[in-house]
Amino acid sequence: MKARVFNIMQYVNHPETGEPLLNEDAIKVALNHKTIKQWAYVLHDKDVYSEKDEMDDTNHKQGDVKHPHWHIVLNCTQQVEIQTIAKWFGIAENFVDVPKGSGAGKFLDCVEYLTHESVKQQELGKHRYNDGEVIASEGFDWRAKLDKRKENKMKYGKDLDDKQQMMYDVLYLGKTLRQCMKQDELLYMECFEKLQKLRLQYISHQRPPKTRLNYYVTGKGGVGKGLISRALARSMYSQHDDDEDIFFEVGAKGAPFEGYDGQPVIIWNDRRAIDLLAELNGRGNVFNVFDTHPTKQRQNVKFSSICLCNTVNIVNSVQDYVEFLEGLAGGYTDKNGEEHKAEDKGQSYRRFPFIVPLHTEDFDLLLNKGFVEETGNYEEYIEHKRLIGNMQKINSICGSNEALARELEAKTVRPIIEQHTKVAEKFEHKTQDEDAIREMFKDYGTQRTEPVQTTLNDFMKVDDTSDVPFE
């Protein structure tokens, strides 16, 4: 019979004749075989016979000390015959046992037995051996493994091996692919394709954000459109240290979301209106992707699809913002030669509440008035002009001092982030006064007798203490 995990029990000396059977030197020689990946052993010399032992064999008197014996646990790199294991240790085959069960758990079950620490063994009245009496292979921290297993049993409800744990964490707990790679590069490499599919499933089961805020950054070449896009993303999610956890930069045309890993910000570099219409397969999907109150919409990736869960889109381009926005709503001819008529340009204006025109030494921030004030005037803006800052200059002067560059970038975009926070808080606002909400909608379902206009601002003011003012 072949197996990978073995449990050995052998007496130091024969219980009846006193003949030497197995000593520690022989054990150490046997454990030198390279096929044995991990091992642990202990000398049980303080065990006593129980009442049950005496009932099973009258020669064993309750309370008498048992003859000293070794317990040895082996975890091999490949399957090995029982006869081979017995030969290595110089013992009879009947002293080599193959534990029942499957997976990594059975090896740790055998290791746990070495100290008699389990509830079952303690209830039987067995001696509890100290951790220091257990000898283990180099690098095998058996105590840490047992503690981790207890933790995992509480977390997962059962024993899982390292691969199963990683897959579970990705599918159900939201662990990212980068976190998997950082945790265990070899394991990540071994099951990358499966992890990638599970990550797509996790992302696609997430609800879209209640509000998705979109930016359009415009300016001539060389003024730092990409730099300020990344600086904005970092400042919005400053709790993350790594860019890969913050933003995803859209890839080549034709596969825009390939590699998207659930980042909260998506950056679209150098995209004109016609580019978005082409790579997102038409205006309908463009308006879906940039909807400020999105619904669950699947987007194609290679051999699969994904639902975007980002809270922010940042598009940058040399195209003037009026030309860009009206281009999204205007007439165009698609790649199949089909002509599409122009639509209400308010559809595109209201989808981009933040416009950031860059100049050589400063930049502007335009807040769409119709969006932030719910007035319906989507072509009017609240203007914050001549904000001093040049991202290219910051990066050029700071050179390799990345920490200083990040500090100055955050300082530069702070006015934008302040306005972003106000808008986000306003649209995330919820009144907790259910009676006030019921009162507001008391006439719903009845026939209107006179014209009444209720705006979102009226709803936001149900709780005056949490209303967010705009400057």
Short mmCIF file of C-alpha atoms in Angstrom, two decimals:
data_model
loop_
_atom_site.label_atom_id
_atom_site.label_comp_id
_atom_site.label_asym_id
_atom_site.label_seq_id
_atom_site.Cartn_x
_atom_site.Cartn_y
_atom_site.Cartn_z
CA MET A 1 0.00 0.00 0.00
CA LYS A 2 1.25 3.48 -0.91
CA ALA A 3 0.59 6.77 0.88
CA ARG A 4 2.08 10.19 1.59
CA VAL A 5 1.22 10.51 5.28
CA PHE A 6 2.28 7.91 7.86
CA ASN A 7 1.83 7.53 11.60
CA ILE A 8 4.38 5.30 13.37
CA MET A 9 4.22 3.90 16.90
CA GLN A 10 7.03 1.75 18.28
CA TYR A 11 8.28 0.91 21.79
CA VAL A 12 11.75 1.87 22.89
CA ASN A 13 12.17 -1.62 24.32
CA HIS A 14 10.04 -4.73 23.99
CA PRO A 15 7.39 -4.60 26.80
CA GLU A 16 7.97 -8.26 27.75
CA THR A 17 11.58 -9.11 26.87
CA GLY A 18 13.19 -5.69 27.28
CA GLU A 19 14.87 -6.09 23.89
CA PRO A 20 15.81 -2.67 22.33
CA LEU A 21 13.48 -1.90 19.43
CA LEU A 22 13.94 1.75 18.36
CA ASN A 23 16.18 4.52 19.61
CA GLU A 24 16.41 8.19 18.71
CA ASP A 25 19.59 7.81 16.69
CA ALA A 26 17.85 5.31 14.41
CA ILE A 27 14.91 7.67 14.05
CA LYS A 28 17.17 10.55 13.00
CA VAL A 29 18.90 8.38 10.38
CA ALA A 30 15.55 7.31 8.91
CA LEU A 31 14.28 10.90 8.80
CA ASN A 32 17.20 11.91 6.57
CA HIS A 33 15.47 10.45 3.50
CA LYS A 34 14.73 13.33 1.07
CA THR A 35 11.30 11.92 0.27
CA ILE A 36 10.12 12.99 3.73
CA LYS A 37 9.04 16.63 3.43
CA GLN A 38 7.95 17.24 7.03
CA TRP A 39 8.13 15.19 10.19
CA ALA A 40 7.62 15.35 13.93
CA TYR A 41 8.08 12.87 16.75
CA VAL A 42 7.80 12.59 20.53
CA LEU A 43 8.60 10.05 23.24
CA HIS A 44 5.52 9.12 25.25
CA ASP A 45 6.95 8.01 28.60
CA LYS A 46 4.33 9.35 31.00
CA ASP A 47 1.18 7.61 29.75
CA VAL A 48 -0.78 5.50 32.22
CA TYR A 49 -3.33 2.77 31.66
CA SER A 50 -6.95 3.86 31.95
CA GLU A 51 -9.97 2.02 33.26
CA LYS A 52 -10.90 1.16 29.70
CA ASP A 53 -7.40 -0.23 29.06
CA GLU A 54 -7.80 -2.54 32.05
CA MET A 55 -11.22 -3.68 30.85
CA ASP A 56 -9.78 -4.45 27.41
CA ASP A 57 -6.76 -6.32 28.84
CA THR A 58 -6.58 -7.42 32.48
CA ASN A 59 -2.78 -7.41 32.26
CA HIS A 60 -2.96 -3.61 32.05
CA LYS A 61 -3.74 -2.22 35.50
CA GLN A 62 -5.36 1.21 35.71
CA GLY A 63 -2.84 3.83 36.86
CA ASP A 64 0.27 1.83 35.87
CA VAL A 65 2.74 3.67 33.62
CA LYS A 66 2.84 2.41 30.06
CA HIS A 67 6.09 1.32 28.49
CA PRO A 68 7.87 4.27 26.78
CA HIS A 69 7.11 4.43 23.08
CA TRP A 70 7.73 6.71 20.11
CA HIS A 71 5.11 8.43 17.99
CA ILE A 72 6.47 9.58 14.63
CA VAL A 73 4.50 11.43 11.96
CA LEU A 74 5.70 11.68 8.33
CA ASN A 75 4.51 13.84 5.40
CA CYS A 76 6.16 12.76 2.17
CA THR A 77 6.62 14.54 -1.15
CA GLN A 78 5.26 11.54 -3.04
CA GLN A 79 3.53 8.23 -2.35
CA VAL A 80 5.72 5.64 -0.66
CA GLU A 81 5.13 1.94 0.09
CA ILE A 82 4.52 0.99 3.74
CA GLN A 83 7.23 -1.66 3.41
CA THR A 84 9.74 1.04 2.46
CA ILE A 85 8.88 3.17 5.51
CA ALA A 86 9.16 0.12 7.79
CA LYS A 87 12.54 -0.75 6.29
CA TRP A 88 13.86 2.84 6.85
CA PHE A 89 13.01 2.64 10.56
CA GLY A 90 13.90 -1.03 10.99
CA ILE A 91 10.47 -1.94 12.36
CA ALA A 92 7.69 -4.35 11.41
CA GLU A 93 5.07 -3.11 8.92
CA ASN A 94 2.24 -3.43 11.45
CA PHE A 95 3.78 -0.52 13.41
CA VAL A 96 3.34 1.79 10.38
CA ASP A 97 -0.17 3.18 10.03
CA VAL A 98 -1.77 5.15 7.15
CA PRO A 99 -4.21 7.69 8.70
CA LYS A 100 -7.73 7.77 7.36
CA GLY A 101 -9.15 10.82 5.64
CA SER A 102 -8.02 13.09 2.82
CA GLY A 103 -6.27 16.41 2.41
CA ALA A 104 -3.69 18.19 4.53
CA GLY A 105 -5.81 17.83 7.68
CA LYS A 106 -4.93 14.22 8.41
CA PHE A 107 -1.21 15.03 8.77
CA LEU A 108 -1.96 17.79 11.27
CA ASP A 109 -4.38 15.48 13.10
CA CYS A 110 -1.46 13.12 13.69
CA VAL A 111 0.79 15.98 14.78
CA GLU A 112 -1.86 17.19 17.22
CA TYR A 113 -1.96 13.71 18.79
CA LEU A 114 1.71 13.97 19.78
CA THR A 115 0.85 16.22 22.76
CA HIS A 116 -2.55 14.65 23.56
CA GLU A 117 -3.95 18.20 23.55
CA SER A 118 -7.24 17.52 21.82
CA VAL A 119 -10.43 17.57 23.86
CA LYS A 120 -11.03 13.91 23.03
CA GLN A 121 -7.63 12.78 24.35
CA GLN A 122 -7.91 14.91 27.47
CA GLU A 123 -11.35 13.50 28.23
CA LEU A 124 -9.72 10.05 28.17
CA GLY A 125 -7.37 11.26 30.91
CA LYS A 126 -4.20 11.10 28.82
CA HIS A 127 -1.05 12.92 29.87
CA ARG A 128 -0.61 16.33 28.21
CA TYR A 129 2.92 16.52 26.79
CA ASN A 130 4.68 19.86 26.58
CA ASP A 131 5.40 21.44 23.21
CA GLY A 132 9.11 21.34 23.99
CA GLU A 133 9.04 17.53 24.02
CA VAL A 134 8.04 17.42 20.35
CA ILE A 135 10.92 17.35 17.84
CA ALA A 136 10.09 18.58 14.32
CA SER A 137 11.82 19.01 10.96
CA GLU A 138 13.63 22.25 10.23
CA GLY A 139 11.27 25.02 9.15
CA PHE A 140 8.16 23.12 10.26
CA ASP A 141 6.52 25.30 12.91
CA TRP A 142 3.97 22.71 13.89
CA ARG A 143 2.49 24.81 16.70
CA ALA A 144 1.83 27.74 14.35
CA LYS A 145 0.24 25.29 11.88
CA LEU A 146 -2.09 23.88 14.54
CA ASP A 147 -3.06 27.35 15.76
CA LYS A 148 -3.71 28.46 12.19
CA ARG A 149 -5.81 25.37 11.58
CA LYS A 150 -8.00 26.16 14.61
CA GLU A 151 -8.44 29.68 13.28
CA ASN A 152 -9.30 28.36 9.82
CA LYS A 153 -11.84 25.90 11.19
CA MET A 154 -13.65 28.81 12.80
CA LYS A 155 -13.34 30.89 9.62
CA TYR A 156 -14.17 28.24 7.00
CA GLY A 157 -16.00 25.61 9.05
CA LYS A 158 -13.62 22.82 7.96
CA ASP A 159 -10.03 21.98 7.11
CA LEU A 160 -8.84 23.59 3.87
CA ASP A 161 -5.40 23.30 2.33
CA ASP A 162 -3.47 26.42 1.32
CA LYS A 163 -4.81 26.37 -2.24
CA GLN A 164 -8.42 25.98 -1.12
CA GLN A 165 -8.01 28.77 1.41
CA MET A 166 -6.65 31.15 -1.22
CA MET A 167 -9.47 30.32 -3.63
CA TYR A 168 -12.09 30.74 -0.88
CA ASP A 169 -10.65 34.11 0.12
CA VAL A 170 -10.75 35.32 -3.50
CA LEU A 171 -14.28 34.16 -4.27
CA TYR A 172 -15.99 35.00 -0.98
CA LEU A 173 -13.80 37.49 0.90
CA GLY A 174 -12.63 39.72 -1.92
CA LYS A 175 -8.89 39.00 -1.80
CA THR A 176 -7.24 40.54 -4.86
CA LEU A 177 -4.90 38.77 -7.26
CA ARG A 178 -2.07 41.05 -6.16
CA GLN A 179 -2.65 40.09 -2.54
CA CYS A 180 -2.56 36.40 -3.52
CA MET A 181 0.74 36.87 -5.34
CA LYS A 182 2.21 38.74 -2.39
CA GLN A 183 1.08 36.01 0.02
CA ASP A 184 2.57 33.06 -1.89
CA GLU A 185 4.14 33.56 -5.32
CA LEU A 186 4.50 29.85 -6.09
CA LEU A 187 0.94 28.98 -5.09
CA TYR A 188 -0.34 31.99 -7.06
CA MET A 189 1.60 30.82 -10.13
CA GLU A 190 0.24 27.30 -9.74
CA CYS A 191 -3.44 28.29 -9.77
CA PHE A 192 -3.40 31.70 -11.49
CA GLU A 193 -6.04 30.89 -14.12
CA LYS A 194 -8.48 29.54 -11.54
CA LEU A 195 -7.89 32.51 -9.23
CA GLN A 196 -8.46 34.90 -12.12
CA LYS A 197 -11.86 33.32 -12.88
CA LEU A 198 -12.85 33.35 -9.21
CA ARG A 199 -11.85 36.99 -8.90
CA LEU A 200 -14.03 37.87 -11.91
CA GLN A 201 -16.93 36.06 -10.27
CA TYR A 202 -16.43 37.93 -7.00
CA ILE A 203 -16.29 41.33 -8.70
CA SER A 204 -19.31 40.55 -10.86
CA HIS A 205 -21.40 39.68 -7.81
CA GLN A 206 -20.73 43.04 -6.16
CA ARG A 207 -23.41 45.68 -6.27
CA PRO A 208 -22.53 48.75 -8.31
CA PRO A 209 -21.97 51.94 -6.29
CA LYS A 210 -24.99 54.13 -5.61
CA THR A 211 -23.15 57.06 -7.14
CA ARG A 212 -20.36 57.02 -9.71
CA LEU A 213 -18.58 60.34 -10.19
CA ASN A 214 -16.90 61.02 -13.53
CA TYR A 215 -14.11 63.46 -14.38
CA TYR A 216 -12.96 64.87 -17.69
CA VAL A 217 -9.41 66.25 -17.65
CA THR A 218 -8.39 68.27 -20.70
CA GLY A 219 -5.29 70.15 -21.79
CA LYS A 220 -2.53 70.34 -24.36
CA GLY A 221 0.10 67.64 -24.61
CA GLY A 222 2.74 67.73 -21.88
CA VAL A 223 0.71 69.54 -19.18
CA GLY A 224 0.37 66.39 -17.02
CA LYS A 225 -3.11 65.03 -17.72
CA GLY A 226 -2.11 61.48 -16.82
CA LEU A 227 -0.18 62.64 -13.77
CA ILE A 228 -3.08 64.63 -12.32
CA SER A 229 -5.47 61.74 -13.08
CA ARG A 230 -3.36 59.40 -10.96
CA ALA A 231 -2.84 62.06 -8.26
CA LEU A 232 -6.61 62.51 -7.98
CA ALA A 233 -7.14 58.77 -7.63
CA ARG A 234 -4.47 58.49 -4.92
CA SER A 235 -5.97 61.36 -2.96
CA MET A 236 -9.48 59.96 -3.19
CA TYR A 237 -8.29 56.62 -1.77
CA SER A 238 -5.33 57.64 0.35
CA GLN A 239 -5.96 54.71 2.72
CA HIS A 240 -4.26 52.45 0.14
CA ASP A 241 -0.49 52.48 -0.33
CA ASP A 242 -0.25 50.67 -3.65
CA ASP A 243 -1.49 52.15 -6.93
CA GLU A 244 -2.71 48.71 -8.02
CA ASP A 245 -5.28 48.81 -5.21
CA ILE A 246 -6.47 52.30 -6.22
CA PHE A 247 -6.78 52.67 -9.97
CA PHE A 248 -6.94 50.66 -13.16
CA GLU A 249 -5.68 52.27 -16.35
CA VAL A 250 -7.76 51.10 -19.30
CA GLY A 251 -5.82 48.94 -21.71
CA ALA A 252 -5.62 48.75 -25.47
CA LYS A 253 -8.67 49.43 -27.54
CA GLY A 254 -10.64 46.23 -28.06
CA ALA A 255 -10.05 44.88 -24.56
CA PRO A 256 -10.53 47.88 -22.27
CA PHE A 257 -11.27 45.96 -19.06
CA GLU A 258 -8.79 43.12 -19.44
CA GLY A 259 -7.01 42.89 -16.06
CA TYR A 260 -9.52 44.98 -14.11
CA ASP A 261 -9.30 43.80 -10.50
CA GLY A 262 -12.08 45.77 -8.83
CA GLN A 263 -10.17 49.03 -8.30
CA PRO A 264 -12.38 51.95 -7.21
CA VAL A 265 -11.00 54.29 -9.92
CA ILE A 266 -10.78 53.63 -13.66
CA ILE A 267 -8.54 55.97 -15.66
CA TRP A 268 -9.08 56.38 -19.40
CA ASN A 269 -5.92 57.92 -20.84
CA ASP A 270 -6.00 59.94 -24.07
CA ARG A 271 -9.61 59.14 -24.99
CA ARG A 272 -11.58 61.40 -27.32
CA ALA A 273 -15.34 61.07 -27.60
CA ILE A 274 -15.12 59.01 -30.78
CA ASP A 275 -12.67 56.62 -29.08
CA LEU A 276 -15.11 55.84 -26.27
CA LEU A 277 -17.99 55.38 -28.70
CA ALA A 278 -15.92 52.89 -30.69
CA GLU A 279 -14.36 50.80 -27.92
CA LEU A 280 -17.53 50.64 -25.79
CA ASN A 281 -19.60 49.65 -28.82
CA GLY A 282 -21.83 52.66 -29.07
CA ARG A 283 -23.41 55.48 -27.15
CA GLY A 284 -25.76 53.25 -25.17
CA ASN A 285 -22.92 51.43 -23.46
CA VAL A 286 -20.89 54.63 -23.03
CA PHE A 287 -23.80 56.09 -21.10
CA ASN A 288 -24.04 52.86 -19.06
CA VAL A 289 -20.35 52.88 -18.11
CA PHE A 290 -20.46 56.58 -17.19
CA ASP A 291 -23.91 56.57 -15.57
CA THR A 292 -23.69 58.54 -12.31
CA HIS A 293 -26.29 56.24 -10.75
CA PRO A 294 -25.23 52.93 -12.31
CA THR A 295 -27.09 49.66 -12.58
CA LYS A 296 -25.49 46.25 -12.91
CA GLN A 297 -24.21 45.99 -16.47
CA ARG A 298 -21.79 43.33 -17.69
CA GLN A 299 -18.78 44.34 -19.79
CA ASN A 300 -16.83 41.99 -22.01
CA VAL A 301 -13.36 40.75 -21.12
CA LYS A 302 -11.44 37.96 -22.82
CA PHE A 303 -13.52 34.74 -22.75
CA SER A 304 -15.77 36.20 -20.04
CA SER A 305 -17.55 39.31 -18.77
CA ILE A 306 -17.39 41.50 -15.69
CA CYS A 307 -19.53 44.01 -13.81
CA LEU A 308 -17.71 47.23 -13.01
CA CYS A 309 -17.77 48.27 -9.35
CA ASN A 310 -15.69 51.45 -9.64
CA THR A 311 -16.92 54.62 -7.96
CA VAL A 312 -14.93 57.03 -10.17
CA ASN A 313 -14.04 57.35 -13.85
CA ILE A 314 -11.34 59.78 -14.96
CA VAL A 315 -11.05 60.46 -18.70
CA ASN A 316 -8.23 62.63 -20.01
CA SER A 317 -7.64 63.97 -23.50
CA VAL A 318 -6.42 66.94 -25.54
CA GLN A 319 -9.98 67.36 -26.84
CA ASP A 320 -11.77 70.47 -25.52
CA TYR A 321 -14.41 69.51 -22.96
CA VAL A 322 -17.33 71.04 -24.92
CA GLU A 323 -16.26 69.18 -28.03
CA PHE A 324 -15.83 65.99 -26.00
CA LEU A 325 -19.24 66.14 -24.28
CA GLU A 326 -21.14 67.16 -27.37
CA GLY A 327 -19.25 64.52 -29.33
CA LEU A 328 -20.62 61.83 -27.01
CA ALA A 329 -24.18 63.00 -27.66
CA GLY A 330 -23.75 64.07 -31.28
CA GLY A 331 -24.32 62.19 -34.50
CA TYR A 332 -21.64 59.68 -35.51
CA THR A 333 -20.95 56.72 -37.81
CA ASP A 334 -19.93 53.48 -36.09
CA LYS A 335 -17.31 50.97 -37.25
CA ASN A 336 -19.96 49.07 -39.20
CA GLY A 337 -20.87 52.16 -41.20
CA GLU A 338 -24.18 52.66 -39.40
CA GLU A 339 -25.12 56.28 -38.79
CA HIS A 340 -26.46 57.39 -35.39
CA LYS A 341 -28.42 60.57 -34.89
CA ALA A 342 -27.55 63.13 -32.23
CA GLU A 343 -29.27 62.91 -28.86
CA ASP A 344 -29.94 65.39 -26.07
CA LYS A 345 -26.47 66.68 -25.12
CA GLY A 346 -27.64 67.03 -21.52
CA GLN A 347 -27.23 63.23 -21.39
CA SER A 348 -23.45 63.57 -21.67
CA TYR A 349 -23.09 66.83 -19.71
CA ARG A 350 -24.77 65.41 -16.61
CA ARG A 351 -22.58 62.30 -16.71
CA PHE A 352 -19.42 64.36 -16.19
CA PRO A 353 -20.01 66.61 -13.18
CA PHE A 354 -16.29 67.43 -12.87
CA ILE A 355 -14.32 69.13 -15.64
CA VAL A 356 -10.62 69.90 -15.05
CA PRO A 357 -9.02 72.07 -17.78
CA LEU A 358 -5.22 72.17 -17.38
CA HIS A 359 -3.02 75.12 -18.37
CA THR A 360 0.73 75.58 -18.27
CA GLU A 361 1.05 76.77 -14.66
CA ASP A 362 -2.47 76.37 -13.27
CA PHE A 363 -5.77 74.59 -13.79
CA ASP A 364 -9.52 75.14 -13.41
CA LEU A 365 -12.24 73.10 -11.74
CA LEU A 366 -15.72 73.25 -13.22
CA LEU A 367 -18.60 71.72 -11.27
CA ASN A 368 -21.69 70.92 -13.30
CA LYS A 369 -24.38 73.09 -11.74
CA GLY A 370 -27.26 70.98 -12.97
CA PHE A 371 -25.75 67.89 -11.36
CA VAL A 372 -24.66 69.22 -7.99
CA GLU A 373 -27.65 71.52 -7.44
CA GLU A 374 -30.28 69.39 -9.21
CA THR A 375 -31.41 72.41 -11.24
CA GLY A 376 -31.40 70.72 -14.63
CA ASN A 377 -29.03 73.37 -16.02
CA TYR A 378 -26.37 70.89 -17.13
CA GLU A 379 -24.51 73.35 -19.35
CA GLU A 380 -23.84 75.78 -16.48
CA TYR A 381 -20.86 75.45 -14.17
CA ILE A 382 -19.67 76.54 -10.76
CA GLU A 383 -16.16 77.70 -11.61
CA HIS A 384 -12.99 77.54 -9.52
CA LYS A 385 -10.41 79.28 -11.69
CA ARG A 386 -6.62 79.56 -11.75
CA LEU A 387 -5.71 76.93 -9.15
CA ILE A 388 -1.92 76.95 -9.09
CA GLY A 389 -0.17 73.71 -9.98
CA ASN A 390 1.83 71.89 -12.67
CA MET A 391 2.20 68.13 -12.26
CA GLN A 392 4.95 67.85 -14.84
CA LYS A 393 7.06 70.37 -12.93
CA ILE A 394 6.52 68.54 -9.61
CA ASN A 395 7.71 65.25 -11.07
CA SER A 396 10.62 66.85 -12.89
CA ILE A 397 11.93 68.73 -9.85
CA CYS A 398 11.37 65.88 -7.36
CA GLY A 399 13.04 63.30 -9.60
CA SER A 400 13.45 60.01 -7.72
CA ASN A 401 12.06 61.46 -4.48
CA GLU A 402 8.69 59.80 -4.99
CA ALA A 403 7.44 60.47 -1.46
CA LEU A 404 7.91 64.23 -1.87
CA ALA A 405 6.28 64.17 -5.31
CA ARG A 406 3.24 62.38 -3.86
CA GLU A 407 3.03 64.93 -1.03
CA LEU A 408 3.07 67.87 -3.45
CA GLU A 409 0.62 66.20 -5.83
CA ALA A 410 -1.85 65.70 -2.97
CA LYS A 411 -1.44 69.36 -1.95
CA THR A 412 -2.09 70.48 -5.53
CA VAL A 413 -5.31 68.51 -6.04
CA ARG A 414 -6.69 69.20 -2.54
CA PRO A 415 -9.24 71.82 -3.79
CA ILE A 416 -10.65 69.23 -6.20
CA ILE A 417 -10.81 66.54 -3.53
CA GLU A 418 -12.66 68.89 -1.16
CA GLN A 419 -15.37 69.47 -3.77
CA HIS A 420 -15.42 65.77 -4.66
CA THR A 421 -16.03 64.89 -1.00
CA LYS A 422 -18.91 67.37 -0.73
CA VAL A 423 -20.62 66.00 -3.81
CA ALA A 424 -20.09 62.37 -2.76
CA GLU A 425 -21.43 63.01 0.73
CA LYS A 426 -24.47 64.80 -0.62
CA PHE A 427 -25.48 61.92 -2.86
CA GLU A 428 -24.70 59.29 -0.26
CA HIS A 429 -26.83 61.16 2.29
CA LYS A 430 -29.70 59.21 3.84
CA THR A 431 -32.18 60.49 6.36
CA GLN A 432 -32.83 58.09 9.22
CA ASP A 433 -36.24 59.59 9.99
CA GLU A 434 -38.62 57.10 8.36
CA ASP A 435 -41.72 58.98 9.51
CA ALA A 436 -40.44 62.12 7.77
CA ILE A 437 -39.94 60.12 4.57
CA ARG A 438 -43.46 58.64 4.81
CA GLU A 439 -44.85 62.15 5.30
CA MET A 440 -42.99 63.36 2.21
CA PHE A 441 -44.56 60.62 0.08
CA LYS A 442 -48.01 60.63 1.68
CA ASP A 443 -49.72 61.73 -1.55
CA TYR A 444 -48.09 59.07 -3.74
CA GLY A 445 -50.68 56.85 -5.39
CA THR A 446 -53.40 59.52 -5.19
CA GLN A 447 -54.65 61.80 -7.94
CA ARG A 448 -52.90 65.17 -8.21
CA THR A 449 -55.20 68.18 -7.75
CA GLU A 450 -52.65 70.91 -8.35
CA PRO A 451 -49.12 71.05 -9.81
CA VAL A 452 -46.41 70.39 -7.22
CA GLN A 453 -42.66 70.28 -7.83
CA THR A 454 -40.40 68.33 -5.49
CA THR A 455 -36.67 68.24 -6.16
CA LEU A 456 -33.97 66.03 -4.75
CA ASN A 457 -32.82 69.06 -2.73
CA ASP A 458 -36.15 68.96 -0.85
CA PHE A 459 -35.49 65.33 0.00
CA MET A 460 -31.94 66.10 1.13
CA LYS A 461 -33.25 68.73 3.57
CA VAL A 462 -35.46 66.38 5.56
CA ASP A 463 -32.59 66.26 8.08
CA ASP A 464 -31.20 69.80 8.11
CA THR A 465 -28.31 68.83 10.35
CA SER A 466 -26.79 66.59 7.68
CA ASP A 467 -27.35 68.79 4.61
CA VAL A 468 -24.08 69.40 2.81
CA PRO A 469 -23.68 73.02 1.62
CA PHE A 470 -21.90 73.93 -1.59
CA GLU A 471 -19.57 76.85 -1.93
#
